[in-house]
XYZ file of C-alpha atoms in Angstrom:
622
model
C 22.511 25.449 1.031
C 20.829 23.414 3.309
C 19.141 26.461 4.847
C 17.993 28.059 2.144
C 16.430 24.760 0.518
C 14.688 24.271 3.600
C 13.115 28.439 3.207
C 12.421 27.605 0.006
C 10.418 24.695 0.768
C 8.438 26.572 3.633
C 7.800 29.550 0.679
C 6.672 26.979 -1.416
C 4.241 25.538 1.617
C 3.141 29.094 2.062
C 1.790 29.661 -1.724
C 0.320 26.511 -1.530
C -1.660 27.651 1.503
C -2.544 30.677 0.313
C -4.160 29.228 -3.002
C -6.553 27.266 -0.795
C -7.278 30.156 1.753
C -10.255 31.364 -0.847
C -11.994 27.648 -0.715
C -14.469 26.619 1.390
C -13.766 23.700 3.535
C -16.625 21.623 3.470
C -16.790 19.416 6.898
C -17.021 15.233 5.591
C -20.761 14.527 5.898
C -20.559 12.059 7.638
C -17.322 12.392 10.158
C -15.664 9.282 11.230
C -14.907 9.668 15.474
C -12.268 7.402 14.624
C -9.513 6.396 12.378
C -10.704 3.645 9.694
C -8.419 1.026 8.525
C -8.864 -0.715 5.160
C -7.500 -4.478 4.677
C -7.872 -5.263 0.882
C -7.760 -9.029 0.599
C -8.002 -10.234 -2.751
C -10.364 -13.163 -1.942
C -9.339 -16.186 -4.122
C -5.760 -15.742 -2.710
C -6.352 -15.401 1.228
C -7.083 -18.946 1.981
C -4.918 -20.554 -1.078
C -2.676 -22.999 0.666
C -1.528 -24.804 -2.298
C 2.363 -24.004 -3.054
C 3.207 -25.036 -6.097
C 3.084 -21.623 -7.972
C 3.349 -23.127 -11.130
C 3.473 -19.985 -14.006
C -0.204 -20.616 -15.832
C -1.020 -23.162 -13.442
C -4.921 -23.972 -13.506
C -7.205 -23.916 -10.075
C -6.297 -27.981 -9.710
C -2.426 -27.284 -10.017
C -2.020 -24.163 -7.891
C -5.251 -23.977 -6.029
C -7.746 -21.465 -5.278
C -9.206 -19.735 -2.264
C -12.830 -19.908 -1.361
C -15.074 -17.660 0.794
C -15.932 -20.115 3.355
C -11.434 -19.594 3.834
C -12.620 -16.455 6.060
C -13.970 -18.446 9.237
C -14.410 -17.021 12.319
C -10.556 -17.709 13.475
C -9.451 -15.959 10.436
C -11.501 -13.208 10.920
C -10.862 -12.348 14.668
C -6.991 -12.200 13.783
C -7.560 -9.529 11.003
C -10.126 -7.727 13.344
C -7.288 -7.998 16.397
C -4.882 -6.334 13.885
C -6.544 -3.550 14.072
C -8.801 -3.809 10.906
C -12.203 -1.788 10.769
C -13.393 -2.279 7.001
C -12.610 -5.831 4.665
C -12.662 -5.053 1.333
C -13.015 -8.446 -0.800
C -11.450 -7.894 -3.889
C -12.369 -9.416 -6.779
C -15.965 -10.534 -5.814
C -17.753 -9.649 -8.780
C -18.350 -12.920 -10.763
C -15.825 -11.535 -13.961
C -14.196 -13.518 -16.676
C -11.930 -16.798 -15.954
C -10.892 -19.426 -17.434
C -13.019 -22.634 -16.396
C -15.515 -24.736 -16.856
C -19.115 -23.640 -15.376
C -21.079 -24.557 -18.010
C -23.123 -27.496 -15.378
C -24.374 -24.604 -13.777
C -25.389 -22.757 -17.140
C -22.184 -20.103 -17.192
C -20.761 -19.766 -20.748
C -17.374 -20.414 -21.196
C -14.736 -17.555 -21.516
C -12.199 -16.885 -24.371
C -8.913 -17.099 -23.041
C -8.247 -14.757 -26.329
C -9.872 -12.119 -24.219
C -9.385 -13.067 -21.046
C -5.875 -11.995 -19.211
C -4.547 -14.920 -17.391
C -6.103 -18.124 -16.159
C -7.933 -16.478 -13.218
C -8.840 -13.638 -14.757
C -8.668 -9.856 -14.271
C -11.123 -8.874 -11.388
C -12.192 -5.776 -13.133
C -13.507 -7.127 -16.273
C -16.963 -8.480 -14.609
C -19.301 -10.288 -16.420
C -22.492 -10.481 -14.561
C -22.672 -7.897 -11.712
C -25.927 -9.664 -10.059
C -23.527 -12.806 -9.025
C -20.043 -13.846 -7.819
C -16.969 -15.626 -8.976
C -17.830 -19.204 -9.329
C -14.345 -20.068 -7.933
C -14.961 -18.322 -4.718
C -17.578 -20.782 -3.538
C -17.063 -24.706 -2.497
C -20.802 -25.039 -3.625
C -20.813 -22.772 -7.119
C -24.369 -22.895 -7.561
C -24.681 -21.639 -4.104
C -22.512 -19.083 -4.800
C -24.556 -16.204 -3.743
C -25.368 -17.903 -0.609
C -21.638 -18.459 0.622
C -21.274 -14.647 -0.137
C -23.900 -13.807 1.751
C -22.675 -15.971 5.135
C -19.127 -13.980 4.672
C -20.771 -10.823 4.832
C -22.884 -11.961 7.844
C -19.937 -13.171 9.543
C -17.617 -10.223 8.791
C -20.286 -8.187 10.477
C -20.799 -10.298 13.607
C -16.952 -9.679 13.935
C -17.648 -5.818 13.861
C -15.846 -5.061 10.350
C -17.792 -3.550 7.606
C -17.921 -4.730 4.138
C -16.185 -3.323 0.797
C -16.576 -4.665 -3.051
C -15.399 -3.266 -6.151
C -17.691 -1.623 -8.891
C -16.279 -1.083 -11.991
C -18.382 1.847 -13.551
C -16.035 2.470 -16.910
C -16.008 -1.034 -18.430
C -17.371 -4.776 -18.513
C -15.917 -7.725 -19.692
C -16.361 -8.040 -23.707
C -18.279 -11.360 -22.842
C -20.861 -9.917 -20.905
C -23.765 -11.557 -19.510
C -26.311 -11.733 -16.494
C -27.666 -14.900 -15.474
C -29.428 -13.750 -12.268
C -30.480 -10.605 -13.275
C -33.045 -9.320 -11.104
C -36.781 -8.941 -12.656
C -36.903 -6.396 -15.146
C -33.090 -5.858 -15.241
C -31.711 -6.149 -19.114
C -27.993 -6.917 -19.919
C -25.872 -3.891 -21.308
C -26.294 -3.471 -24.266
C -29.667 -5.634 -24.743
C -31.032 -2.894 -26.060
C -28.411 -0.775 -28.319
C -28.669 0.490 -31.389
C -25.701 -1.101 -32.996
C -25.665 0.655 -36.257
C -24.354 3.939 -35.426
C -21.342 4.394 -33.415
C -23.466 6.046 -29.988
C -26.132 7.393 -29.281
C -27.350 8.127 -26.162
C -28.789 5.524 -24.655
C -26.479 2.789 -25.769
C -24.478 1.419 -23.015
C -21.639 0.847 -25.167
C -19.335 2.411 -28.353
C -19.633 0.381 -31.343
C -17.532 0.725 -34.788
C -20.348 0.119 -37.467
C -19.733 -2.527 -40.312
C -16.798 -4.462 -38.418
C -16.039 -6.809 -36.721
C -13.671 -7.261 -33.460
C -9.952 -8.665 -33.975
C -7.728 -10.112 -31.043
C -5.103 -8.284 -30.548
C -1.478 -8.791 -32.274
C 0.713 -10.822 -29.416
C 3.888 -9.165 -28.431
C 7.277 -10.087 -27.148
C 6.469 -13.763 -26.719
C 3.062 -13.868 -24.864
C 0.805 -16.611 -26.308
C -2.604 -16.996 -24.390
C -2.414 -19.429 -21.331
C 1.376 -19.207 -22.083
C 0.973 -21.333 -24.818
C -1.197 -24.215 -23.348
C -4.041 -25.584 -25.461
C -7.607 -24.715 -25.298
C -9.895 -25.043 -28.147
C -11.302 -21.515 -28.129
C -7.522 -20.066 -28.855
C -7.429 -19.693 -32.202
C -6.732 -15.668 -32.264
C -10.803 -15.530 -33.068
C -13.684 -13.834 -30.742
C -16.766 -13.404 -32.234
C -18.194 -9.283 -31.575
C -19.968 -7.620 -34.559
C -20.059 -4.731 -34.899
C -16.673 -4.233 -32.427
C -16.919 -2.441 -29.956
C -14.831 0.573 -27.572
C -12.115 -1.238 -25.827
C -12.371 -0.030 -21.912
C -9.236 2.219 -22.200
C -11.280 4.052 -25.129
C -9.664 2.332 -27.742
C -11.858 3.213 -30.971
C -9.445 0.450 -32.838
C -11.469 -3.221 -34.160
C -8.071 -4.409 -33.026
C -6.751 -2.983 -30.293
C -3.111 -3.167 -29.211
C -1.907 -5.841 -26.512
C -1.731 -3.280 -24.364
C -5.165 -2.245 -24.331
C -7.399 -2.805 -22.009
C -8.569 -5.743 -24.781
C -10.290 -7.987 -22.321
C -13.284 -5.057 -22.019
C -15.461 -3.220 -23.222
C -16.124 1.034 -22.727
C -19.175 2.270 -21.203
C -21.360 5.122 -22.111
C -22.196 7.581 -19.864
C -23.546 10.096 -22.420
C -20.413 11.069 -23.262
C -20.588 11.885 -27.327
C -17.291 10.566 -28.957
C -15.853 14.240 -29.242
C -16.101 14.402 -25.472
C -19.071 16.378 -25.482
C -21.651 15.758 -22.821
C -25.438 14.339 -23.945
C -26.763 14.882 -20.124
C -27.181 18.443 -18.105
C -23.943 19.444 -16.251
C -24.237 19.905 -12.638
C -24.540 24.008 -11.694
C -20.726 24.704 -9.805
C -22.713 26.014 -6.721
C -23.391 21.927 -6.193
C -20.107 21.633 -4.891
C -21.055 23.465 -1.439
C -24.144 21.131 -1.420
C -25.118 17.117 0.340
C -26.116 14.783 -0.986
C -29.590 15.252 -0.481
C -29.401 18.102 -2.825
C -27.740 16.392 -5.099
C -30.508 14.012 -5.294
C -33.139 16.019 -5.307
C -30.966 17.770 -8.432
C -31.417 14.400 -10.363
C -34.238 13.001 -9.246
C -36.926 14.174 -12.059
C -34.335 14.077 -14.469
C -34.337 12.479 -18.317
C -30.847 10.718 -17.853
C -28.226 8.056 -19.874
C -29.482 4.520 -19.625
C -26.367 3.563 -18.270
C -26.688 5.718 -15.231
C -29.431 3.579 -13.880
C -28.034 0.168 -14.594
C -25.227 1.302 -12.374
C -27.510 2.887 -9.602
C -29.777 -0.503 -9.906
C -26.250 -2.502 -9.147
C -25.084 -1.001 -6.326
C -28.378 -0.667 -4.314
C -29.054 -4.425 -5.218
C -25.493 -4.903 -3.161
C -26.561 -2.707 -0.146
C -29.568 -4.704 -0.096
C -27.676 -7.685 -0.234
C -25.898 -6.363 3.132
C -22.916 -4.650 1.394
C -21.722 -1.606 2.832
C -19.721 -0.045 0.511
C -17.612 0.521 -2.138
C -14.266 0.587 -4.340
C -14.895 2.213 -7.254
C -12.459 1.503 -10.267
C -10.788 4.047 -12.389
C -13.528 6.471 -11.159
C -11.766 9.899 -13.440
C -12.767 8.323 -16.388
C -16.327 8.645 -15.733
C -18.022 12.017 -15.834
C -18.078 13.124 -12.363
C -22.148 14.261 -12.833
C -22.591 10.823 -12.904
C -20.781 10.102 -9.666
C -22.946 12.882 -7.855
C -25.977 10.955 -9.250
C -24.634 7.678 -8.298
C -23.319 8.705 -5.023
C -26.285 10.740 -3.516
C -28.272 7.334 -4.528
C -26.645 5.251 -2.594
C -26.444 8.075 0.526
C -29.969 7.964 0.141
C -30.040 4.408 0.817
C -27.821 3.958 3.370
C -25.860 7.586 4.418
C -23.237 5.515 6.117
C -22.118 3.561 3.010
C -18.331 3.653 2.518
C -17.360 4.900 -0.987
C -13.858 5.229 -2.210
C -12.718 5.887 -5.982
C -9.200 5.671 -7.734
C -9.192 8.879 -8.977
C -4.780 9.843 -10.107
C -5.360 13.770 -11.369
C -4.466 15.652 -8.479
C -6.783 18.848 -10.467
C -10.100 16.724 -10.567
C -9.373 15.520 -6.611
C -12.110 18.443 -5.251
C -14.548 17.820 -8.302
C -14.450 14.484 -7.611
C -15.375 14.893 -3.574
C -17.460 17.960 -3.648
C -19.174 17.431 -7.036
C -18.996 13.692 -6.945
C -19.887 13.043 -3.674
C -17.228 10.978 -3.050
C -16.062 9.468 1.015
C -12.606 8.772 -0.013
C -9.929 9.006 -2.642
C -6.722 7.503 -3.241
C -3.739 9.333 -2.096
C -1.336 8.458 -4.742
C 0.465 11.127 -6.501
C 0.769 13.381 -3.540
C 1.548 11.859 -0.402
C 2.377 7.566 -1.613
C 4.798 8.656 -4.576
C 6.689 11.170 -2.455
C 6.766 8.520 0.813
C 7.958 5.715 -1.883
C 10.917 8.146 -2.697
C 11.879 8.998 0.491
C 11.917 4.936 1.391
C 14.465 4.413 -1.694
C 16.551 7.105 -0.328
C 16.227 9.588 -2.500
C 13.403 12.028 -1.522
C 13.519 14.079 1.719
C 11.343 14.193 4.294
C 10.933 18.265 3.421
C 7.865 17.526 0.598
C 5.529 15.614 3.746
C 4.314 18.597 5.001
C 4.079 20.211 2.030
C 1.807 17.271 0.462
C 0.005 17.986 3.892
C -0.372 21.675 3.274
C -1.820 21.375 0.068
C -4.395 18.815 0.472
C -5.276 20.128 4.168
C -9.278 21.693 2.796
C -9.480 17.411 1.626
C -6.836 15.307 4.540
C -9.863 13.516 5.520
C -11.021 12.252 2.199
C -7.093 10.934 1.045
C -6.998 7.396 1.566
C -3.826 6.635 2.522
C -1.595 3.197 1.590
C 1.771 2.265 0.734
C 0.669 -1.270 -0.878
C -2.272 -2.463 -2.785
C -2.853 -4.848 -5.931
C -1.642 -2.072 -8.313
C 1.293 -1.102 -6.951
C 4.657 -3.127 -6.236
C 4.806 -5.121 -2.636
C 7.464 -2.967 -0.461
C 9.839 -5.897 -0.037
C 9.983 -6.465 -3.858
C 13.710 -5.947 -4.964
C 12.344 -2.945 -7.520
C 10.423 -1.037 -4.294
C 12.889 -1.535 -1.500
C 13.516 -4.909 -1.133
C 13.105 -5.191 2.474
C 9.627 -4.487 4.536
C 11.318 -3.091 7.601
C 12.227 -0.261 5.712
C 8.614 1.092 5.158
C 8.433 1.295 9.172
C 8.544 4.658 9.727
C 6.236 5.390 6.495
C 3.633 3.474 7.778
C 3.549 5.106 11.005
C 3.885 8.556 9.354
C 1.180 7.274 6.939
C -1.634 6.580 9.192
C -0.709 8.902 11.889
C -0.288 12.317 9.692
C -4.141 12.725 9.017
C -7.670 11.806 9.937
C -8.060 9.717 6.616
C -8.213 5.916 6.141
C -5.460 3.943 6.374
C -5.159 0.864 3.776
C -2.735 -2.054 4.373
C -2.925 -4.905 1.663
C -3.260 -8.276 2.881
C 0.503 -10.291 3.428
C 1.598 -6.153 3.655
C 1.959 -6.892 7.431
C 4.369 -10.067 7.143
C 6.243 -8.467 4.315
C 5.074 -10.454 1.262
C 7.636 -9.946 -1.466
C 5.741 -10.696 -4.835
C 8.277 -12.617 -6.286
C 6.379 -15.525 -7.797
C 6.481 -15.863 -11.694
C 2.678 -16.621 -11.422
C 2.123 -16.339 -15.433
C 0.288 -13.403 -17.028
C 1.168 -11.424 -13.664
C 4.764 -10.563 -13.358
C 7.004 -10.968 -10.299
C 6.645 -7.212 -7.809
C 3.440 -7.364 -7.358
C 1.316 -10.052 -6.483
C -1.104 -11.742 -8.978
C -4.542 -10.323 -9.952
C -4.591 -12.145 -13.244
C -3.414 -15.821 -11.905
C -4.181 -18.505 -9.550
C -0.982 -18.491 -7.307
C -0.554 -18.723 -3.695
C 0.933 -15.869 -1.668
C 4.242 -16.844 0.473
C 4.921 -15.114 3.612
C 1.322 -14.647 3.782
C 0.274 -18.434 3.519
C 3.118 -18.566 6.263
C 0.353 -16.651 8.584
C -2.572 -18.975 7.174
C -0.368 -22.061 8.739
C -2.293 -24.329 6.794
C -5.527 -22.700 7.728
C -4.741 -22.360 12.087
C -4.316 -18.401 10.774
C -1.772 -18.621 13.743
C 1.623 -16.686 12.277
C 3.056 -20.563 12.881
C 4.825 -20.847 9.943
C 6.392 -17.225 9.738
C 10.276 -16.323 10.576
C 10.645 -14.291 13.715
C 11.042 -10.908 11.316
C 7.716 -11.894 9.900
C 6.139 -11.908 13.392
C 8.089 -8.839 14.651
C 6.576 -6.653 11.834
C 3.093 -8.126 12.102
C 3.578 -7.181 15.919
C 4.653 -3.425 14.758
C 1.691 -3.237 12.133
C -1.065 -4.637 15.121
C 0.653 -1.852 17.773
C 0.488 0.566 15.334
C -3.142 0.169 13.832
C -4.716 -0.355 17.411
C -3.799 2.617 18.049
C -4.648 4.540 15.300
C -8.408 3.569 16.126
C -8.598 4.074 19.282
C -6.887 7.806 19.222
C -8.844 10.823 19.478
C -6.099 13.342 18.193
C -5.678 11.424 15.098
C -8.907 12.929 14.009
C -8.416 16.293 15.371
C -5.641 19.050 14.686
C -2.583 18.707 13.223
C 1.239 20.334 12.968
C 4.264 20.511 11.309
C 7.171 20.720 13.798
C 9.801 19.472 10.912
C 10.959 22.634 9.492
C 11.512 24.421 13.273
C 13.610 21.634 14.397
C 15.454 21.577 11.109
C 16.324 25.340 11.788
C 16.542 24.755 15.577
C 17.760 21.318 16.508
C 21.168 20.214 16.283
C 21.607 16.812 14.603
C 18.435 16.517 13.524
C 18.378 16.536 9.591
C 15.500 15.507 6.136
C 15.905 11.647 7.214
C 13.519 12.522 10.314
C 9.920 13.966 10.377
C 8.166 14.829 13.184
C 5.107 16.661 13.551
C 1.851 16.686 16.249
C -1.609 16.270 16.587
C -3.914 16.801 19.771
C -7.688 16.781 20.488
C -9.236 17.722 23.946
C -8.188 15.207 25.783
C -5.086 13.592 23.829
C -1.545 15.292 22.891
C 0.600 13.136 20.199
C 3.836 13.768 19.458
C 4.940 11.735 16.193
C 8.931 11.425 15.239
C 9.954 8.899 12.458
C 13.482 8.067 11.125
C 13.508 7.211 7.525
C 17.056 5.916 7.556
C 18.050 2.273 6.892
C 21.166 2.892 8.492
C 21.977 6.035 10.572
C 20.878 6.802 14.190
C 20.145 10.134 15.135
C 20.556 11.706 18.874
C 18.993 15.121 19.479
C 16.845 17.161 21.514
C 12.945 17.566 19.728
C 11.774 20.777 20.146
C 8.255 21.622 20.858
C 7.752 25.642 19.392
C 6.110 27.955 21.678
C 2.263 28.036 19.590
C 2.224 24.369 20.346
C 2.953 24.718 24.147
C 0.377 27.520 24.103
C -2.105 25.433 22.283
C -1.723 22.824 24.784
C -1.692 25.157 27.635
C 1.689 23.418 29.052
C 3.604 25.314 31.672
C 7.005 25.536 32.199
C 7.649 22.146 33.930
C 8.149 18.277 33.314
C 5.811 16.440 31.604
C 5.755 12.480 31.639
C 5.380 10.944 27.506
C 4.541 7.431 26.751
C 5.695 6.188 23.819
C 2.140 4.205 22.023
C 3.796 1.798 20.231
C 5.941 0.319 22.463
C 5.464 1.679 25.779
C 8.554 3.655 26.640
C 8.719 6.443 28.854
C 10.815 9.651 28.544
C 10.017 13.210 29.814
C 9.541 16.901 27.885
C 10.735 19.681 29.721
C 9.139 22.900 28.712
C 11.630 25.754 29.877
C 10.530 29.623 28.493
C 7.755 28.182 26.761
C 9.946 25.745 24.626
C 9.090 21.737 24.578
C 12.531 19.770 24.861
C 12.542 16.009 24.407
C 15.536 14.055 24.233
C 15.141 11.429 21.229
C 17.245 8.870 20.448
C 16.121 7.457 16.989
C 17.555 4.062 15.641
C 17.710 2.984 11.947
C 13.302 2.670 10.998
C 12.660 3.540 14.400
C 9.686 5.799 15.267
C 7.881 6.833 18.415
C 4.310 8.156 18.715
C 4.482 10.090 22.591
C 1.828 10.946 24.502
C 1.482 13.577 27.278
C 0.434 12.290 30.249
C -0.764 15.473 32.369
């Protein structure tokens, strides 16, 4: 059975390549030489010493981090970890719950705000920055501006989220640059859309907070004297899920408001479609496509945004929930911001595997994330009940895209990996990391405490325990362990915590500094399943090489079995690397152990022995 499940699987691969054999590959644009590694650090949480963790707790109870938390110390240790991009989440100035009215910012309904903190992706004024973020809020802009500078001068680029498909309901620039109106200063708000409008409105009515559920009371039930289950919007508007409902449900996306792209309410499109041929085209041709064009007004507030952030030194971006935005608008956006700076870093959430190649070619995108495919079959395998089989079949399919798959096994939507509903112990993503960013030439993304094995347990208030806190001012455990009362030492954590840091900082130094890792790539799973005694779907293994580097990468998955057998190398591999029939001397890259492969009638043999989470990443030395 276990033979012909593993034939069925290589069929399966086989289809899968043959579907793609007809499309183009289209070479990046702009080709990293090296691995890039992501670090998403959710900004108002990375410096937060304060423990209390009190559920609702305000910024005075359970504290706040502030930009100026990312000094110079701080910032060497995430560059020495092996970090090439920072993406500050949450910079935006969006929604919370305090008081900035000295400085002329209008107070936020908790009614439709979620949490104290607020959600990061319902931004208010996209020409500023969260008030809390700054020890000077006034100067808020300023202390921004001196983190970017010094996250450069440490050699990291920088990353902030856009949020293209809503804004918070209580919009409103105060810094708007000359000549820049607020969404929706100009709508027609009499008829439901028309083109122009950057919002959907519901004529004749007027918005209604949602109807609580199961207990939840805003600010869990604190006082504030704008909750009284009132927000004043007339006519209502499109909730940001694309809710048409003056009262949407509590599960809504209440807290903001849709925006229009164009895009008539029967899904119709009031803008020219791009021709299909534009998917073999750059970016330069996609702006030249554009550029005389009669477009949405909604396009150009968002173009205006995100050069006014390049100019402000930012160089790139996150975009949010990019699918639900036409992707003719992302090939105008995109090829705008190439234009400005072809370098720029731009990554969108897109989850529909079918849209993934509209979405690059079309859209113009750098980077997706690689969720459905290669995360949600890794997360399976981790809880023990996925095999290692489906890797390089993920791999097969998205090989014409590899590069452009962002790949992560945490970030801010998903649960930590030590949670008790993930796996409940960080160890046991070991060998998925290294399989992670070793299997492709794409990003890798670790989320910040990821490396110390934050657990997400705190009941922080609107956020629930598994994942840490977007919505809440909370501090961050095992990672304020690290901080070590802002040395950013490791002095506080166990000696586990420091033993998987040490794995994460081996493992991601390598990654950019490898050659192969952006070069070819191999399957030798399924030929050592057929061919290799004792060696079973709780171990991958596979290869990648360039000109001057040969990697051989072996992972066991399991928590609790050791495995002992002798890795084969198949004969197109020894021919591709133009071994002869002798003994070649491997160091392991992570920890520096050396074994040997004998290559007997064409045939690589190495003799593993692989302990519970253990991996090694060998290298030929010739």
């Amino acid at each position: 059975m276990k033979r012909l499940l593993t034939l069925t699987i290589i069929v399966v691969a086989l289809i899968h390549s043959c579907k793609r054999e007809n499309i183009k590959k289209i070479e990046p644009e702009v080709m990293q030489k090296r691995k890039v590694v992501v670090y998403q650090v959710f900004t108002r949480l990375f410096g937060n010493t304060n423990t209390t963790n009190k559920p609702w707790g305000t910024l005075r109870e359970n504290g706040v981090g502030k930009f100026d938390d990312f000094d110079d110390k701080a910032l060497q240790e995430i560059k020495d970890l092996g970090i090439t991009h920072m993406w500050y989440t949450g910079v935006p100035h969006h929604a919370v719950i305090n008081d900035y009215s000295s400085i002329g910012v209008s107070h936020d309904d908790p009614d439709v705000v979620k949490g104290r903190a607020g959600s990061p992706y319902a931004v208010k004024d996209y020409y500023n920055v969260n008030p809390d973020l700054a020890l000077n809020p006034i100067n808020r802009l300023e202390e921004f501006k001196a983190l970017i500078d010094r996250t450069h001068q440490h050699g990291m680029k920088v990353i902030i989220d856009i949020v293209p498909n809503h804004v918070a309901r209580n919009y409103e620039g105060l810094t708007n640059p000359k000549g820049v109106k607020d969404f929706g200063a100009d709508d027609n708000t009499n008829v439901e859309y028309s083109r122009d409008n950057n919002f959907y409105y519901i004529p004749n009515s007027e918005f209604e907070v949602p109807e609580w559920q199961d207990g939840y009371l805003p600010l869990g039930g604190a006082k504030n004297n704008l909750v009284d289950s009132k927000f004043k919007e007339a006519p209502a508007k499109w909730t940001g899920n694309g809710s048409r409902s003056v009262r949407p449900h509590t599960n809504d996306w209440y807290e903001t408001v849709k925006i229009n792209y164009g895009v008539r309410p029967d899904g119709s499109y009031d803008f020219e479609t791009l021709p299909s041929q534009y998917a073999q085209e750059d970016f330069k041709s996609h702006f030249e496509f554009w550029k005389n064009k009669d477009l949405p007004d909604s396009w150009y507030k968002f173009r205006d945004i995100t050069l006014y952030w390049l100019d402000f030194g930012v160089d790139g971006f996150r975009f949010d929930m990019a699918e639900m935005v036409p992707v003719e608008f992302w090939s105008f956006l995109n090829s705008s911001i190439k234009m400005k700076n072809q370098d720029a870093f731009i990554l969108a959430e897109v989850y529909n595997p079918k849209l993934y190649r509209d979405y690059i070619y079309k859209g113009k995108m750098d980077y997706l994330y690689d969720k459905v495919e290669l995360y949600d079959s890794i997360k399976h395998i981790m809880k023990g009940y996925g095999w290692t089989d489906h890797i390089p079949v993920v791999q097969n399919g998205l090989k014409d895209i590899e590069h452009h798959m962002l790949h992560f096994l945490e970030n801010h939507d998903e649960q930590r990996i030590a949670s008790p509903d993930f796996v409940g112990k960080a160890e046991i993503a070991m060998p998925a990391m290294v399989v992670s960013a070793t299997i492709s030439s794409s990003p890798t993304m670790i989320y910040f405490g990821q490396e110390v094995g934050e657990d997400g347990s705190e009941n922080a208030g609107f956020g629930s325990p598994t994942r840490t806190s977007i919505f809440d001012y909370v501090g961050v455990p095992a990672h304020q362990r690290w901080v070590n009362n802002k040395k950013y030492d490791g002095g506080q954590l166990t000696d586990s915590e420091k033993e998987l840091r040490d794995f994460y900082k081996r493992l991601l130094n390598f990654t950019i500094n490898s050659s192969a890792l952006m070069e070819a790539y191999q399957e030798v799973h399924f030929y050592n399943k057929e061919n290799t005694e004792g060696y079973n779907h709780r171990v991958l293994s596979f290869v990648r090489w360039s000109e001057d580097e040969k990697l051989i990468v072996v992972s066991n998955f399991d928590e609790i079995e050791s495995f002992d057998f002798e890795l084969k190398l198949p004969k197109d591999i020894v021919a591709k690397w133009n071994l002869k029939n002798q003994q070649y001397k491997i160091k392991d890259e992570l920890y520096g152990n050396f074994e040997t492969v004998e290559v007997d009638n064409g045939i690589g043999k190495i003799q593993v022995s692989l302990k519970p989470l253990q991996s090694y990443i060998f290298r030929v030395i010739e």
